[in-house]
Amino acid sequence: MKRIKTNHIDAIAEAKKHPRYEEYAKEARARIVLATEIYQARTKKGLSQEALAKNTDTTQKVISKVENGEVNVGIDLIFRLAKALDIKLQLGKTAIL
């Protein structure tokens, strides 16, 4: 079987040509920031994913997906997570929680 060489730089350059690339990139960055904040706050409080799930009325699987940036998180869950983890929630200069 012949192996096809791929060039990641070419693939990235090609992706950047997509008309919605910047929008997708911003969404991905937001998911990564949220995932990191949730993970760090949870581990700082010494909570397992299972314990956080129980405190936020969701499942461990959902917490895992949030922490891995695999899911778009609804505002209701964001509020429950922020409250359970004592995280300040802010939009622009306005504190929401």
PDB file of C-alpha atoms in Angstrom:
ATOM      1  CA  MET A   1       0.000   0.000   0.000  1.00  0.00           C
ATOM      2  CA  LYS A   2       1.405   3.368  -0.992  1.00  0.00           C
ATOM      3  CA  ARG A   3       1.569   5.987   1.782  1.00  0.00           C
ATOM      4  CA  ILE A   4       0.426   9.461   0.966  1.00  0.00           C
ATOM      5  CA  LYS A   5       2.552  12.207   2.434  1.00  0.00           C
ATOM      6  CA  THR A   6       0.603  15.035   3.939  1.00  0.00           C
ATOM      7  CA  ASN A   7       1.835  18.466   4.711  1.00  0.00           C
ATOM      8  CA  HIS A   8       0.125  19.979   7.754  1.00  0.00           C
ATOM      9  CA  ILE A   9       1.171  23.464   6.756  1.00  0.00           C
ATOM     10  CA  ASP A  10      -0.633  23.028   3.426  1.00  0.00           C
ATOM     11  CA  ALA A  11      -3.717  21.719   5.225  1.00  0.00           C
ATOM     12  CA  ILE A  12      -3.780  24.721   7.567  1.00  0.00           C
ATOM     13  CA  ALA A  13      -3.272  27.134   4.672  1.00  0.00           C
ATOM     14  CA  GLU A  14      -6.133  25.466   2.841  1.00  0.00           C
ATOM     15  CA  ALA A  15      -8.401  25.654   5.920  1.00  0.00           C
ATOM     16  CA  LYS A  16      -7.671  29.367   6.283  1.00  0.00           C
ATOM     17  CA  LYS A  17      -9.132  29.913   2.811  1.00  0.00           C
ATOM     18  CA  HIS A  18     -12.573  28.854   4.025  1.00  0.00           C
ATOM     19  CA  PRO A  19     -14.884  31.900   4.207  1.00  0.00           C
ATOM     20  CA  ARG A  20     -15.912  31.092   7.775  1.00  0.00           C
ATOM     21  CA  TYR A  21     -12.438  30.120   9.045  1.00  0.00           C
ATOM     22  CA  GLU A  22     -12.102  33.088  11.422  1.00  0.00           C
ATOM     23  CA  GLU A  23     -15.551  32.435  12.889  1.00  0.00           C
ATOM     24  CA  TYR A  24     -14.757  28.762  13.443  1.00  0.00           C
ATOM     25  CA  ALA A  25     -11.370  29.637  14.964  1.00  0.00           C
ATOM     26  CA  LYS A  26     -12.970  32.064  17.451  1.00  0.00           C
ATOM     27  CA  GLU A  27     -15.527  29.448  18.478  1.00  0.00           C
ATOM     28  CA  ALA A  28     -12.781  26.867  18.972  1.00  0.00           C
ATOM     29  CA  ARG A  29     -10.736  29.288  21.093  1.00  0.00           C
ATOM     30  CA  ALA A  30     -13.795  30.047  23.244  1.00  0.00           C
ATOM     31  CA  ARG A  31     -14.411  26.332  23.837  1.00  0.00           C
ATOM     32  CA  ILE A  32     -10.761  25.845  24.809  1.00  0.00           C
ATOM     33  CA  VAL A  33     -10.835  28.768  27.255  1.00  0.00           C
ATOM     34  CA  LEU A  34     -14.072  27.508  28.834  1.00  0.00           C
ATOM     35  CA  ALA A  35     -12.753  23.941  29.010  1.00  0.00           C
ATOM     36  CA  THR A  36      -9.537  25.067  30.687  1.00  0.00           C
ATOM     37  CA  GLU A  37     -11.306  27.294  33.220  1.00  0.00           C
ATOM     38  CA  ILE A  38     -13.786  24.566  34.178  1.00  0.00           C
ATOM     39  CA  TYR A  39     -11.056  21.925  34.519  1.00  0.00           C
ATOM     40  CA  GLN A  40      -8.775  24.158  36.597  1.00  0.00           C
ATOM     41  CA  ALA A  41     -11.583  25.302  38.904  1.00  0.00           C
ATOM     42  CA  ARG A  42     -12.821  21.727  39.397  1.00  0.00           C
ATOM     43  CA  THR A  43      -9.407  20.316  40.211  1.00  0.00           C
ATOM     44  CA  LYS A  44      -8.587  23.279  42.482  1.00  0.00           C
ATOM     45  CA  LYS A  45     -11.725  22.492  44.503  1.00  0.00           C
ATOM     46  CA  GLY A  46     -10.734  18.818  44.609  1.00  0.00           C
ATOM     47  CA  LEU A  47     -13.903  17.675  42.847  1.00  0.00           C
ATOM     48  CA  SER A  48     -14.167  14.694  40.569  1.00  0.00           C
ATOM     49  CA  GLN A  49     -16.073  15.004  37.312  1.00  0.00           C
ATOM     50  CA  GLU A  50     -18.754  12.811  38.875  1.00  0.00           C
ATOM     51  CA  ALA A  51     -19.113  15.123  41.906  1.00  0.00           C
ATOM     52  CA  LEU A  52     -19.301  18.215  39.709  1.00  0.00           C
ATOM     53  CA  ALA A  53     -21.895  16.492  37.542  1.00  0.00           C
ATOM     54  CA  LYS A  54     -24.066  15.791  40.590  1.00  0.00           C
ATOM     55  CA  ASN A  55     -23.709  19.412  41.769  1.00  0.00           C
ATOM     56  CA  THR A  56     -24.786  20.723  38.366  1.00  0.00           C
ATOM     57  CA  ASP A  57     -27.550  18.240  37.557  1.00  0.00           C
ATOM     58  CA  THR A  58     -25.782  16.706  34.586  1.00  0.00           C
ATOM     59  CA  THR A  59     -23.671  13.630  33.854  1.00  0.00           C
ATOM     60  CA  GLN A  60     -19.965  12.886  34.193  1.00  0.00           C
ATOM     61  CA  LYS A  61     -19.869  12.318  30.440  1.00  0.00           C
ATOM     62  CA  VAL A  62     -21.094  15.879  29.806  1.00  0.00           C
ATOM     63  CA  ILE A  63     -18.488  17.297  32.205  1.00  0.00           C
ATOM     64  CA  SER A  64     -15.796  15.332  30.388  1.00  0.00           C
ATOM     65  CA  LYS A  65     -16.950  16.661  27.021  1.00  0.00           C
ATOM     66  CA  VAL A  66     -17.041  20.234  28.363  1.00  0.00           C
ATOM     67  CA  GLU A  67     -13.511  19.898  29.763  1.00  0.00           C
ATOM     68  CA  ASN A  68     -12.268  18.493  26.468  1.00  0.00           C
ATOM     69  CA  GLY A  69     -13.941  21.201  24.394  1.00  0.00           C
ATOM     70  CA  GLU A  70     -15.990  18.610  22.550  1.00  0.00           C
ATOM     71  CA  VAL A  71     -19.386  20.208  23.044  1.00  0.00           C
ATOM     72  CA  ASN A  72     -21.032  23.589  22.707  1.00  0.00           C
ATOM     73  CA  VAL A  73     -22.206  24.449  26.195  1.00  0.00           C
ATOM     74  CA  GLY A  74     -25.569  26.111  26.741  1.00  0.00           C
ATOM     75  CA  ILE A  75     -25.874  29.165  28.963  1.00  0.00           C
ATOM     76  CA  ASP A  76     -27.914  27.247  31.563  1.00  0.00           C
ATOM     77  CA  LEU A  77     -25.108  24.746  32.097  1.00  0.00           C
ATOM     78  CA  ILE A  78     -22.509  27.517  32.126  1.00  0.00           C
ATOM     79  CA  PHE A  79     -24.445  29.224  34.951  1.00  0.00           C
ATOM     80  CA  ARG A  80     -24.707  25.969  36.927  1.00  0.00           C
ATOM     81  CA  LEU A  81     -20.999  25.228  36.461  1.00  0.00           C
ATOM     82  CA  ALA A  82     -19.956  28.748  37.450  1.00  0.00           C
ATOM     83  CA  LYS A  83     -22.127  28.620  40.563  1.00  0.00           C
ATOM     84  CA  ALA A  84     -20.921  25.151  41.613  1.00  0.00           C
ATOM     85  CA  LEU A  85     -17.282  26.122  41.096  1.00  0.00           C
ATOM     86  CA  ASP A  86     -17.524  29.659  42.500  1.00  0.00           C
ATOM     87  CA  ILE A  87     -16.308  31.064  39.197  1.00  0.00           C
ATOM     88  CA  LYS A  88     -16.846  34.705  38.283  1.00  0.00           C
ATOM     89  CA  LEU A  89     -18.795  34.894  35.054  1.00  0.00           C
ATOM     90  CA  GLN A  90     -18.282  38.061  33.069  1.00  0.00           C
ATOM     91  CA  LEU A  91     -19.265  39.288  29.631  1.00  0.00           C
ATOM     92  CA  GLY A  92     -17.195  42.230  28.556  1.00  0.00           C
ATOM     93  CA  LYS A  93     -17.042  44.575  31.547  1.00  0.00           C
ATOM     94  CA  THR A  94     -20.321  43.305  33.025  1.00  0.00           C
ATOM     95  CA  ALA A  95     -20.206  40.662  35.749  1.00  0.00           C
ATOM     96  CA  ILE A  96     -23.028  38.202  35.179  1.00  0.00           C
ATOM     97  CA  LEU A  97     -22.454  35.910  38.146  1.00  0.00           C
TER      98      LEU A  97
END
